[in-house]
mmCIF file of C-alpha atoms in Angstrom:
data_model
loop_
_atom_site.group_PDB
_atom_site.id
_atom_site.type_symbol
_atom_site.label_atom_id
_atom_site.label_comp_id
_atom_site.label_asym_id
_atom_site.label_seq_id
_atom_site.Cartn_x
_atom_site.Cartn_y
_atom_site.Cartn_z
ATOM 1 C CA UNK A 47 107.976 122.928 101.046
ATOM 2 C CA UNK A 48 104.192 123.134 102.184
ATOM 3 C CA UNK A 49 102.592 125.164 104.998
ATOM 4 C CA UNK A 50 99.506 122.807 106.312
ATOM 5 C CA UNK A 51 97.132 125.323 104.304
ATOM 6 C CA UNK A 52 98.278 125.130 101.034
ATOM 7 C CA UNK A 53 96.217 124.056 98.141
ATOM 8 C CA UNK A 54 96.394 122.573 94.599
ATOM 9 C CA UNK A 55 94.021 124.254 91.916
ATOM 10 C CA UNK A 56 93.910 121.271 89.368
ATOM 11 C CA UNK A 57 92.188 122.225 85.450
ATOM 12 C CA UNK A 58 91.067 119.181 84.206
ATOM 13 C CA UNK A 59 91.489 117.929 80.564
ATOM 14 C CA UNK A 60 95.495 118.040 80.251
ATOM 15 C CA UNK A 61 97.460 114.977 78.270
ATOM 16 C CA UNK A 62 100.536 114.484 80.112
ATOM 17 C CA UNK A 63 103.502 114.371 77.873
ATOM 18 C CA UNK A 64 106.803 114.217 78.300
ATOM 19 C CA UNK A 65 109.768 113.139 80.402
ATOM 20 C CA UNK A 66 110.252 113.000 84.167
ATOM 21 C CA UNK A 67 113.096 111.807 86.288
ATOM 22 C CA UNK A 68 112.893 110.630 90.010
ATOM 23 C CA UNK A 69 114.997 110.938 93.225
ATOM 24 C CA UNK A 70 115.293 108.790 95.795
ATOM 25 C CA UNK A 71 112.910 106.778 97.421
ATOM 26 C CA UNK A 72 110.949 108.598 100.538
ATOM 27 C CA UNK A 73 110.696 104.522 101.716
ATOM 28 C CA UNK A 74 114.358 104.183 101.614
ATOM 29 C CA UNK A 75 116.253 107.463 102.675
ATOM 30 C CA UNK A 76 114.136 107.989 105.757
ATOM 31 C CA UNK A 77 115.207 103.763 106.610
ATOM 32 C CA UNK A 78 118.924 104.801 105.466
ATOM 33 C CA UNK A 79 119.247 107.917 107.930
ATOM 34 C CA UNK A 80 117.750 105.792 110.597
ATOM 35 C CA UNK A 81 120.806 103.633 109.449
ATOM 36 C CA UNK A 82 123.157 106.049 110.270
ATOM 37 C CA UNK A 83 122.880 105.909 114.064
ATOM 38 C CA UNK A 84 124.877 102.349 113.463
ATOM 39 C CA UNK A 85 127.900 103.714 112.933
ATOM 40 C CA UNK A 86 130.218 106.269 114.757
ATOM 41 C CA UNK A 87 131.532 109.454 111.989
ATOM 42 C CA UNK A 88 129.979 110.712 108.978
ATOM 43 C CA UNK A 89 127.784 109.160 106.586
ATOM 44 C CA UNK A 90 126.774 110.792 103.506
ATOM 45 C CA UNK A 91 123.316 110.061 101.514
ATOM 46 C CA UNK A 92 123.103 110.700 97.637
ATOM 47 C CA UNK A 93 120.348 110.881 95.467
ATOM 48 C CA UNK A 94 117.779 111.917 98.300
ATOM 49 C CA UNK A 95 114.078 112.920 97.303
ATOM 50 C CA UNK A 96 113.552 116.819 98.579
ATOM 51 C CA UNK A 97 110.311 116.336 101.177
ATOM 52 C CA UNK A 98 109.050 117.136 104.077
ATOM 53 C CA UNK A 99 109.917 114.200 105.254
ATOM 54 C CA UNK A 100 113.866 114.430 104.892
ATOM 55 C CA UNK A 101 114.250 117.385 107.528
ATOM 56 C CA UNK A 102 111.505 115.318 109.918
ATOM 57 C CA UNK A 103 114.085 112.579 110.026
ATOM 58 C CA UNK A 104 116.948 115.481 110.384
ATOM 59 C CA UNK A 105 115.029 116.274 114.093
ATOM 60 C CA UNK A 106 114.559 112.994 114.827
ATOM 61 C CA UNK A 107 118.770 112.069 114.021
ATOM 62 C CA UNK A 108 119.337 115.953 115.830
ATOM 63 C CA UNK A 109 117.107 114.732 119.003
ATOM 64 C CA UNK A 110 119.362 111.475 119.290
ATOM 65 C CA UNK A 111 123.146 113.652 119.481
ATOM 66 C CA UNK A 112 123.792 114.097 115.732
ATOM 67 C CA UNK A 113 124.412 116.634 113.149
ATOM 68 C CA UNK A 114 122.603 116.476 110.177
ATOM 69 C CA UNK A 115 122.904 118.824 107.070
ATOM 70 C CA UNK A 116 121.369 118.352 104.000
ATOM 71 C CA UNK A 117 122.667 120.031 100.581
ATOM 72 C CA UNK A 118 120.499 119.672 97.638
ATOM 73 C CA UNK A 119 119.961 115.677 97.108
ATOM 74 C CA UNK A 120 122.828 114.933 99.483
ATOM 75 C CA UNK A 121 122.432 114.641 103.174
ATOM 76 C CA UNK A 122 125.078 114.118 105.871
ATOM 77 C CA UNK A 123 125.104 112.443 109.398
ATOM 78 C CA UNK A 124 127.435 112.784 111.892
ATOM 79 C CA UNK A 125 126.792 110.138 114.588
ATOM 80 C CA UNK A 126 128.671 110.791 117.770
ATOM 81 C CA UNK A 127 130.086 107.818 120.611
ATOM 82 C CA UNK A 128 127.828 108.922 122.863
ATOM 83 C CA UNK A 129 124.425 108.457 121.459
ATOM 84 C CA UNK A 130 121.232 109.403 122.888
ATOM 85 C CA UNK A 131 118.686 106.636 123.297
ATOM 86 C CA UNK A 132 115.327 108.937 123.489
ATOM 87 C CA UNK A 133 113.738 109.627 120.176
ATOM 88 C CA UNK A 134 112.024 113.444 120.766
ATOM 89 C CA UNK A 135 108.085 112.418 121.456
ATOM 90 C CA UNK A 136 107.315 115.398 119.554
ATOM 91 C CA UNK A 137 109.456 114.966 116.253
ATOM 92 C CA UNK A 138 108.964 111.187 116.309
ATOM 93 C CA UNK A 139 105.236 111.353 116.068
ATOM 94 C CA UNK A 140 104.892 113.669 112.952
ATOM 95 C CA UNK A 141 105.432 110.252 110.394
ATOM 96 C CA UNK A 142 105.507 106.517 110.690
ATOM 97 C CA UNK A 143 108.573 105.928 109.180
ATOM 98 C CA UNK A 144 110.628 107.423 112.347
ATOM 99 C CA UNK A 145 109.973 104.110 114.241
ATOM 100 C CA UNK A 146 113.035 102.787 112.450
ATOM 101 C CA UNK A 147 115.792 104.149 114.922
ATOM 102 C CA UNK A 148 114.338 101.558 117.484
ATOM 103 C CA UNK A 149 116.765 98.409 116.067
ATOM 104 C CA UNK A 150 119.613 101.120 115.729
ATOM 105 C CA UNK A 151 119.270 102.612 118.813
ATOM 106 C CA UNK A 152 118.699 99.018 120.614
ATOM 107 C CA UNK A 153 121.621 97.634 118.988
ATOM 108 C CA UNK A 154 124.252 101.072 119.312
ATOM 109 C CA UNK A 155 122.662 101.586 123.233
ATOM 110 C CA UNK A 156 120.954 99.185 124.433
ATOM 111 C CA UNK A 157 118.524 100.890 125.089
ATOM 112 C CA UNK A 158 115.483 102.378 122.753
ATOM 113 C CA UNK A 159 112.822 105.026 124.165
ATOM 114 C CA UNK A 160 110.940 105.855 120.853
ATOM 115 C CA UNK A 161 107.012 107.388 120.489
ATOM 116 C CA UNK A 162 104.483 105.575 119.042
ATOM 117 C CA UNK A 163 104.598 107.232 115.465
ATOM 118 C CA UNK A 164 102.117 109.416 113.866
ATOM 119 C CA UNK A 165 101.834 109.509 109.623
ATOM 120 C CA UNK A 166 99.273 108.849 107.148
ATOM 121 C CA UNK A 167 95.399 107.809 108.258
ATOM 122 C CA UNK A 168 95.699 104.263 106.280
ATOM 123 C CA UNK A 169 94.915 102.509 109.164
ATOM 124 C CA UNK A 170 96.757 100.194 112.183
ATOM 125 C CA UNK A 171 100.455 100.035 112.050
ATOM 126 C CA UNK A 172 100.917 97.912 115.300
ATOM 127 C CA UNK A 173 105.006 97.146 116.324
ATOM 128 C CA UNK A 174 104.171 94.086 117.467
ATOM 129 C CA UNK A 175 106.181 92.241 114.915
ATOM 130 C CA UNK A 176 109.138 94.944 115.414
ATOM 131 C CA UNK A 177 108.530 94.205 119.283
ATOM 132 C CA UNK A 178 108.434 90.416 119.155
ATOM 133 C CA UNK A 179 111.771 90.354 116.341
ATOM 134 C CA UNK A 180 113.498 92.134 118.984
ATOM 135 C CA UNK A 181 112.671 90.037 122.056
ATOM 136 C CA UNK A 182 114.065 86.964 120.049
ATOM 137 C CA UNK A 183 117.088 88.930 119.765
ATOM 138 C CA UNK A 184 117.174 89.370 123.239
ATOM 139 C CA UNK A 185 116.066 92.421 124.286
ATOM 140 C CA UNK A 186 112.840 93.359 126.393
ATOM 141 C CA UNK A 187 110.307 95.293 125.123
ATOM 142 C CA UNK A 188 107.278 97.189 126.440
ATOM 143 C CA UNK A 189 104.940 100.200 126.033
ATOM 144 C CA UNK A 190 105.043 103.111 128.440
ATOM 145 C CA UNK A 191 103.802 106.718 128.657
ATOM 146 C CA UNK A 192 103.119 106.533 124.974
ATOM 147 C CA UNK A 193 106.594 104.939 123.848
ATOM 148 C CA UNK A 194 108.001 101.583 123.037
ATOM 149 C CA UNK A 195 110.543 100.704 125.216
ATOM 150 C CA UNK A 196 113.635 98.171 124.321
ATOM 151 C CA UNK A 197 116.348 97.510 126.370
ATOM 152 C CA UNK A 198 118.962 95.038 126.110
ATOM 153 C CA UNK A 199 122.394 94.158 127.561
ATOM 154 C CA UNK A 200 123.678 91.838 124.703
ATOM 155 C CA UNK A 201 121.553 91.205 121.721
ATOM 156 C CA UNK A 202 122.295 87.284 120.548
ATOM 157 C CA UNK A 203 121.699 86.413 117.099
ATOM 158 C CA UNK A 204 118.046 83.821 117.178
ATOM 159 C CA UNK A 205 115.712 82.270 114.550
ATOM 160 C CA UNK A 206 113.033 84.569 113.721
ATOM 161 C CA UNK A 207 110.325 83.847 111.381
ATOM 162 C CA UNK A 208 107.580 86.820 110.894
ATOM 163 C CA UNK A 209 103.575 86.401 111.022
ATOM 164 C CA UNK A 210 103.853 88.511 107.898
ATOM 165 C CA UNK A 211 106.871 90.035 105.564
ATOM 166 C CA UNK A 212 106.486 93.408 106.893
ATOM 167 C CA UNK A 213 108.915 95.981 105.645
ATOM 168 C CA UNK A 214 109.030 97.985 108.963
ATOM 169 C CA UNK A 215 109.796 94.870 110.872
ATOM 170 C CA UNK A 216 112.442 93.634 108.936
ATOM 171 C CA UNK A 217 114.483 97.296 108.924
ATOM 172 C CA UNK A 218 114.161 96.857 112.174
ATOM 173 C CA UNK A 219 115.374 93.531 113.357
ATOM 174 C CA UNK A 220 118.208 93.910 110.506
ATOM 175 C CA UNK A 221 119.244 97.030 111.680
ATOM 176 C CA UNK A 222 119.659 95.367 115.363
ATOM 177 C CA UNK A 223 120.849 91.967 114.240
ATOM 178 C CA UNK A 224 123.695 93.419 112.295
ATOM 179 C CA UNK A 225 125.339 93.825 115.718
ATOM 180 C CA UNK A 226 124.132 91.166 117.652
ATOM 181 C CA UNK A 227 126.376 88.258 118.720
ATOM 182 C CA UNK A 228 125.826 85.617 116.748
ATOM 183 C CA UNK A 229 123.965 84.627 113.736
ATOM 184 C CA UNK A 230 120.020 85.578 113.362
ATOM 185 C CA UNK A 231 118.647 83.918 110.943
ATOM 186 C CA UNK A 232 115.109 86.103 109.609
ATOM 187 C CA UNK A 233 112.187 84.323 107.405
ATOM 188 C CA UNK A 234 109.339 85.530 105.920
ATOM 189 C CA UNK A 235 111.314 88.920 105.702
ATOM 190 C CA UNK A 236 110.100 91.265 103.351
ATOM 191 C CA UNK A 237 111.721 91.706 99.657
ATOM 192 C CA UNK A 238 110.799 95.184 98.902
ATOM 193 C CA UNK A 239 113.597 97.105 96.726
ATOM 194 C CA UNK A 240 114.150 99.263 99.892
ATOM 195 C CA UNK A 241 115.293 96.178 102.122
ATOM 196 C CA UNK A 242 117.478 95.431 99.399
ATOM 197 C CA UNK A 243 118.963 99.159 99.772
ATOM 198 C CA UNK A 244 118.826 99.061 102.862
ATOM 199 C CA UNK A 245 120.821 95.539 103.079
ATOM 200 C CA UNK A 246 123.423 97.072 100.155
ATOM 201 C CA UNK A 247 123.985 99.829 102.504
ATOM 202 C CA UNK A 248 124.815 98.589 105.428
ATOM 203 C CA UNK A 249 126.995 95.676 104.237
ATOM 204 C CA UNK A 250 129.100 99.117 102.754
ATOM 205 C CA UNK A 251 129.335 99.477 106.864
ATOM 206 C CA UNK A 252 130.601 96.349 107.184
ATOM 207 C CA UNK A 253 128.172 94.410 108.195
ATOM 208 C CA UNK A 254 127.303 90.551 106.746
ATOM 209 C CA UNK A 255 124.574 89.757 105.644
ATOM 210 C CA UNK A 256 122.691 87.360 102.678
ATOM 211 C CA UNK A 257 119.796 86.635 100.866
ATOM 212 C CA UNK A 258 118.792 90.492 99.876
ATOM 213 C CA UNK A 259 115.570 90.412 98.372
ATOM 214 C CA UNK A 260 114.690 87.349 99.149
ATOM 215 C CA UNK A 261 112.148 85.915 102.253
ATOM 216 C CA UNK A 262 115.458 84.363 103.957
ATOM 217 C CA UNK A 263 118.390 87.309 105.206
ATOM 218 C CA UNK A 264 121.066 85.445 107.292
ATOM 219 C CA UNK A 265 122.852 88.622 109.342
ATOM 220 C CA UNK A 266 125.930 87.405 111.144
ATOM 221 C CA UNK A 267 126.460 90.158 114.036
ATOM 222 C CA UNK A 268 129.761 92.288 113.914
ATOM 223 C CA UNK A 269 131.240 94.043 116.736
ATOM 224 C CA UNK A 270 131.175 97.439 114.982
ATOM 225 C CA UNK A 271 130.272 99.325 111.585
ATOM 226 C CA UNK A 272 131.902 102.030 109.461
ATOM 227 C CA UNK A 273 130.430 104.949 107.890
ATOM 228 C CA UNK A 274 129.415 105.215 104.066
ATOM 229 C CA UNK A 275 128.681 106.673 101.156
ATOM 230 C CA UNK A 276 125.987 105.678 99.649
ATOM 231 C CA UNK A 277 123.401 106.344 96.702
ATOM 232 C CA UNK A 278 119.487 105.970 97.491
ATOM 233 C CA UNK A 279 117.576 103.917 95.251
ATOM 234 C CA UNK A 280 115.161 105.251 92.805
ATOM 235 C CA UNK A 281 111.445 105.747 94.219
ATOM 236 C CA UNK A 282 109.199 103.241 92.317
ATOM 237 C CA UNK A 283 106.216 104.620 93.691
ATOM 238 C CA UNK A 284 106.659 107.899 92.068
ATOM 239 C CA UNK A 285 107.563 106.262 89.221
ATOM 240 C CA UNK A 286 104.205 103.861 89.726
ATOM 241 C CA UNK A 287 102.568 107.516 89.851
ATOM 242 C CA UNK A 288 103.635 108.855 86.810
ATOM 243 C CA UNK A 289 103.442 105.840 84.654
ATOM 244 C CA UNK A 290 99.372 105.551 85.954
ATOM 245 C CA UNK A 291 99.308 109.210 85.131
ATOM 246 C CA UNK A 292 100.142 108.938 81.366
ATOM 247 C CA UNK A 293 97.233 106.454 81.636
ATOM 248 C CA UNK A 294 94.970 108.165 83.173
ATOM 249 C CA UNK A 295 95.385 110.927 81.062
ATOM 250 C CA UNK A 296 95.851 109.414 77.964
ATOM 251 C CA UNK A 297 99.369 110.440 77.941
ATOM 252 C CA UNK A 298 102.730 109.661 77.188
ATOM 253 C CA UNK A 299 105.297 109.909 79.555
ATOM 254 C CA UNK A 300 108.663 108.979 80.096
ATOM 255 C CA UNK A 301 110.161 108.024 83.518
ATOM 256 C CA UNK A 302 114.048 107.990 84.254
ATOM 257 C CA UNK A 303 115.697 106.504 87.592
ATOM 258 C CA UNK A 304 114.144 103.879 87.936
ATOM 259 C CA UNK A 305 115.048 100.226 86.914
ATOM 260 C CA UNK A 306 111.230 98.863 85.533
ATOM 261 C CA UNK A 307 111.831 95.565 87.158
ATOM 262 C CA UNK A 308 111.103 97.274 90.680
ATOM 263 C CA UNK A 309 107.948 97.836 89.035
ATOM 264 C CA UNK A 310 106.912 94.994 86.857
ATOM 265 C CA UNK A 311 103.793 93.737 88.081
ATOM 266 C CA UNK A 312 102.076 97.817 87.975
ATOM 267 C CA UNK A 313 103.630 97.867 84.773
ATOM 268 C CA UNK A 314 102.057 94.573 83.281
ATOM 269 C CA UNK A 315 98.805 95.857 84.812
ATOM 270 C CA UNK A 316 98.753 99.054 83.182
ATOM 271 C CA UNK A 317 99.851 96.853 79.193
ATOM 272 C CA UNK A 318 96.102 94.667 80.039
ATOM 273 C CA UNK A 319 94.377 98.703 80.528
ATOM 274 C CA UNK A 320 95.668 99.133 76.473
ATOM 275 C CA UNK A 321 99.236 100.987 77.758
ATOM 276 C CA UNK A 322 102.200 100.823 75.188
ATOM 277 C CA UNK A 323 105.103 100.095 77.339
ATOM 278 C CA UNK A 324 108.682 100.082 76.772
ATOM 279 C CA UNK A 325 111.789 99.506 79.185
ATOM 280 C CA UNK A 326 114.987 100.524 79.077
ATOM 281 C CA UNK A 327 117.993 99.645 81.873
ATOM 282 C CA UNK A 328 117.062 102.870 84.303
ATOM 283 C CA UNK A 329 113.884 103.964 83.056
ATOM 284 C CA UNK A 330 111.067 102.843 81.065
ATOM 285 C CA UNK A 331 108.285 105.008 78.893
ATOM 286 C CA UNK A 332 103.996 104.783 79.278
ATOM 287 C CA UNK A 333 101.922 105.548 76.191
ATOM 288 C CA UNK A 334 97.654 105.151 76.218
ATOM 289 C CA UNK A 335 95.984 106.258 72.915
ATOM 290 C CA UNK A 336 93.369 105.900 73.977
ATOM 291 C CA UNK A 337 90.361 105.279 77.139
ATOM 292 C CA UNK A 338 92.143 102.603 79.054
ATOM 293 C CA UNK A 339 89.964 99.113 79.629
ATOM 294 C CA UNK A 340 88.750 98.454 82.871
ATOM 295 C CA UNK A 341 91.578 95.668 84.803
ATOM 296 C CA UNK A 342 91.050 93.901 88.289
ATOM 297 C CA UNK A 343 93.687 95.045 91.176
ATOM 298 C CA UNK A 344 94.905 92.906 94.807
ATOM 299 C CA UNK A 345 97.369 94.740 96.847
ATOM 300 C CA UNK A 346 100.309 92.469 97.958
ATOM 301 C CA UNK A 347 103.505 92.890 99.636
ATOM 302 C CA UNK A 348 106.279 93.140 96.793
ATOM 303 C CA UNK A 349 107.034 91.499 94.122
ATOM 304 C CA UNK A 350 103.528 92.015 94.310
ATOM 305 C CA UNK A 351 101.519 95.238 93.795
ATOM 306 C CA UNK A 352 101.976 97.935 95.815
ATOM 307 C CA UNK A 353 99.448 99.427 98.547
ATOM 308 C CA UNK A 354 101.435 102.364 97.979
ATOM 309 C CA UNK A 355 99.800 102.392 94.110
ATOM 310 C CA UNK A 356 96.190 101.286 94.976
ATOM 311 C CA UNK A 357 94.799 105.355 94.905
ATOM 312 C CA UNK A 358 96.293 105.169 90.713
ATOM 313 C CA UNK A 359 94.482 102.062 90.374
ATOM 314 C CA UNK A 360 91.182 103.463 91.634
ATOM 315 C CA UNK A 361 91.766 106.549 89.754
ATOM 316 C CA UNK A 362 92.683 104.696 86.437
ATOM 317 C CA UNK A 363 89.709 102.318 86.757
ATOM 318 C CA UNK A 364 87.484 105.521 87.711
ATOM 319 C CA UNK A 365 88.190 106.911 84.275
ATOM 320 C CA UNK A 366 88.623 103.129 82.739
ATOM 321 C CA UNK A 367 85.948 101.339 80.142
ATOM 322 C CA UNK A 368 84.426 98.677 81.904
ATOM 323 C CA UNK A 369 84.275 97.670 85.735
ATOM 324 C CA UNK A 370 87.596 97.054 88.185
ATOM 325 C CA UNK A 371 87.630 95.471 91.489
ATOM 326 C CA UNK A 372 90.287 96.740 93.601
ATOM 327 C CA UNK A 373 91.014 94.641 96.459
ATOM 328 C CA UNK A 374 93.175 95.900 99.346
ATOM 329 C CA UNK A 375 94.952 93.742 101.702
ATOM 330 C CA UNK A 376 97.550 95.530 103.193
ATOM 331 C CA UNK A 377 95.851 98.434 105.036
ATOM 332 C CA UNK A 378 92.517 98.278 106.546
ATOM 333 C CA UNK A 379 91.444 102.444 106.304
ATOM 334 C CA UNK A 380 93.637 103.110 103.100
ATOM 335 C CA UNK A 381 89.897 102.915 101.016
ATOM 336 C CA UNK A 382 89.004 106.431 102.979
ATOM 337 C CA UNK A 383 90.177 107.671 99.623
ATOM 338 C CA UNK A 384 87.233 106.104 97.946
ATOM 339 C CA UNK A 385 84.719 108.895 99.831
ATOM 340 C CA UNK A 386 87.116 111.449 98.227
ATOM 341 C CA UNK A 387 87.002 109.873 94.907
ATOM 342 C CA UNK A 388 83.212 109.994 95.209
ATOM 343 C CA UNK A 389 83.177 113.337 95.745
ATOM 344 C CA UNK A 390 84.605 113.638 91.902
ATOM 345 C CA UNK A 391 81.576 111.593 90.043
ATOM 346 C CA UNK A 392 83.429 108.513 90.279
ATOM 347 C CA UNK A 393 81.445 105.422 90.096
ATOM 348 C CA UNK A 394 82.490 102.800 92.808
ATOM 349 C CA UNK A 395 81.033 101.227 96.153
ATOM 350 C CA UNK A 396 83.438 99.632 99.253
ATOM 351 C CA UNK A 397 82.438 96.282 99.988
ATOM 352 C CA UNK A 398 85.075 95.324 103.307
ATOM 353 C CA UNK A 399 88.336 94.916 101.363
ATOM 354 C CA UNK A 400 86.864 95.431 97.955
ATOM 355 C CA UNK A 401 86.147 98.257 95.786
ATOM 356 C CA UNK A 402 84.013 97.922 92.842
ATOM 357 C CA UNK A 403 84.473 100.479 90.076
ATOM 358 C CA UNK A 404 82.707 101.112 87.145
ATOM 359 C CA UNK A 405 84.116 103.533 84.716
ATOM 360 C CA UNK A 406 83.145 107.084 84.012
ATOM 361 C CA UNK A 407 84.115 109.002 80.609
ATOM 362 C CA UNK A 408 84.936 111.689 82.469
ATOM 363 C CA UNK A 409 84.803 113.464 86.174
ATOM 364 C CA UNK A 410 83.467 116.038 87.818
ATOM 365 C CA UNK A 411 85.190 118.877 89.614
ATOM 366 C CA UNK A 412 84.648 119.598 93.382
ATOM 367 C CA UNK A 413 86.699 120.269 96.341
ATOM 368 C CA UNK A 414 89.114 116.765 98.295
ATOM 369 C CA UNK A 415 90.866 116.570 100.722
ATOM 370 C CA UNK A 416 94.080 114.299 101.062
ATOM 371 C CA UNK A 417 94.313 111.933 103.699
ATOM 372 C CA UNK A 418 97.525 110.693 103.163
ATOM 373 C CA UNK A 419 100.378 111.150 100.899
ATOM 374 C CA UNK A 420 99.271 108.525 98.175
ATOM 375 C CA UNK A 421 95.697 109.465 98.566
ATOM 376 C CA UNK A 422 96.519 113.327 97.998
ATOM 377 C CA UNK A 423 98.746 112.153 94.815
ATOM 378 C CA UNK A 424 96.083 109.981 93.413
ATOM 379 C CA UNK A 425 93.156 112.837 94.020
ATOM 380 C CA UNK A 426 95.453 114.944 91.044
ATOM 381 C CA UNK A 427 95.651 112.589 89.044
ATOM 382 C CA UNK A 428 91.872 111.979 89.207
ATOM 383 C CA UNK A 429 91.750 115.265 88.916
ATOM 384 C CA UNK A 430 93.028 115.500 85.504
ATOM 385 C CA UNK A 431 90.232 113.920 84.297
ATOM 386 C CA UNK A 432 87.798 115.936 85.752
ATOM 387 C CA UNK A 433 85.458 118.757 84.330
ATOM 388 C CA UNK A 434 86.600 121.939 85.540
ATOM 389 C CA UNK A 435 88.889 122.904 88.032
ATOM 390 C CA UNK A 436 89.465 121.068 91.672
ATOM 391 C CA UNK A 437 90.370 121.900 94.485
ATOM 392 C CA UNK A 438 92.728 119.684 96.373
ATOM 393 C CA UNK A 439 93.200 120.833 99.621
ATOM 394 C CA UNK A 440 95.929 119.162 102.976
ATOM 395 C CA UNK A 441 98.410 118.447 100.071
ATOM 396 C CA UNK A 442 100.848 118.401 102.710
ATOM 397 C CA UNK A 443 100.611 115.246 102.685
ATOM 398 C CA UNK A 444 101.561 115.048 99.021
ATOM 399 C CA UNK A 445 104.683 117.068 99.438
ATOM 400 C CA UNK A 446 106.050 114.352 102.165
ATOM 401 C CA UNK A 447 106.609 111.889 99.380
ATOM 402 C CA UNK A 448 106.655 113.813 95.858
ATOM 403 C CA UNK A 449 109.726 116.301 95.373
ATOM 404 C CA UNK A 450 108.454 119.317 93.029
ATOM 405 C CA UNK A 451 104.971 117.425 92.489
ATOM 406 C CA UNK A 452 103.624 120.779 91.273
ATOM 407 C CA UNK A 453 106.499 121.661 89.236
ATOM 408 C CA UNK A 454 106.699 118.348 87.244
ATOM 409 C CA UNK A 455 103.259 117.723 86.844
ATOM 410 C CA UNK A 456 103.248 120.859 84.668
ATOM 411 C CA UNK A 457 105.678 120.303 82.942
ATOM 412 C CA UNK A 458 104.088 117.713 81.500
ATOM 413 C CA UNK A 459 101.397 119.977 80.394
ATOM 414 C CA UNK A 460 99.282 120.001 83.437
ATOM 415 C CA UNK A 461 97.669 122.946 85.229
ATOM 416 C CA UNK A 462 98.251 122.639 88.442
ATOM 417 C CA UNK A 463 98.886 126.338 90.627
ATOM 418 C CA UNK A 464 99.672 125.910 94.508
ATOM 419 C CA UNK A 465 97.555 128.321 96.631
ATOM 420 C CA UNK A 466 98.941 129.496 99.718
ATOM 421 C CA UNK A 467 96.481 130.965 102.296
#
């Protein structure tokens, strides 16, 4: 775990080779921890990633009256019968995923007060769809004193159509609807593997959910749920980061702990760039023997190319042979990352939600700053193709999403040093 002043010193030139195993998904474990609020008793989550956001979420849950113990890759959450409805402001505002307690608290307590959350600087992520969905279920919602408030006497099933397949809105509506009276049909729902993981955990708690993994979820409310034990799905974004690390550094990495179907399109893009891909039941291998070819990318909700892997796509484009166009369709401020790539000598031009990259054989070392989790990881990968030593600052962002990042890089043959100032 890092202090906010930590930095990485990344020596360029390494070709990453070897094997790495990913643990549970950051984008799933925090939502599963929030879902534990739905059942009195002790819920156990295994295969949890050892990242900063897990203890952050522990603080949120403890502020609501839970007892939480973290032991290695297992988290034990004991939820009381008398749950508090006001999430602690200081704990919640540290990271975006904390808003996932909104649905469970509304369902369990009939009231939820959750501070408008902080997190990564990748653009506006309003809660409009979260609020609209809860209102369709019979809650009254409003913003007051920097918090979103939801209140209801009884949630009732409804037909809800999302304007956009928002992951967060799908999660909050789903976790509220499981205890609502009647049937909820959620159309244009998010289809991400992390949504399927949440559905599977809820079903093991006694929820009645049909359609997980499709764009229509049918939820039949039940009176109560029971605590459970659940294994967190593997982190496809961390796995994808290692896949692109192999291609960017012209290396050879085998990644375990993730079904390759969760990364179908990102791996197909690497094939187009010239990588040799082998897939297994619960992993894959990426080998890039020469300079990658330029490939175009556009981010879209699953099963499209993940916005969380966009910095890695830009890193690949920066050193590829030819011109690439990367289009960001999810978060409007994610191209802040490009400013830091320019410091590394990348040939990039931003035009609205497109960036045009002309690849270079090698980048040049400098000092860069992480603005979010994925941008930080992307900068480290790009720095591996720079001459000399690149200083990457604000790496606490990276520690929020990547367990043992420096240790894994060095085990694969990189030379990366963490410096505590």
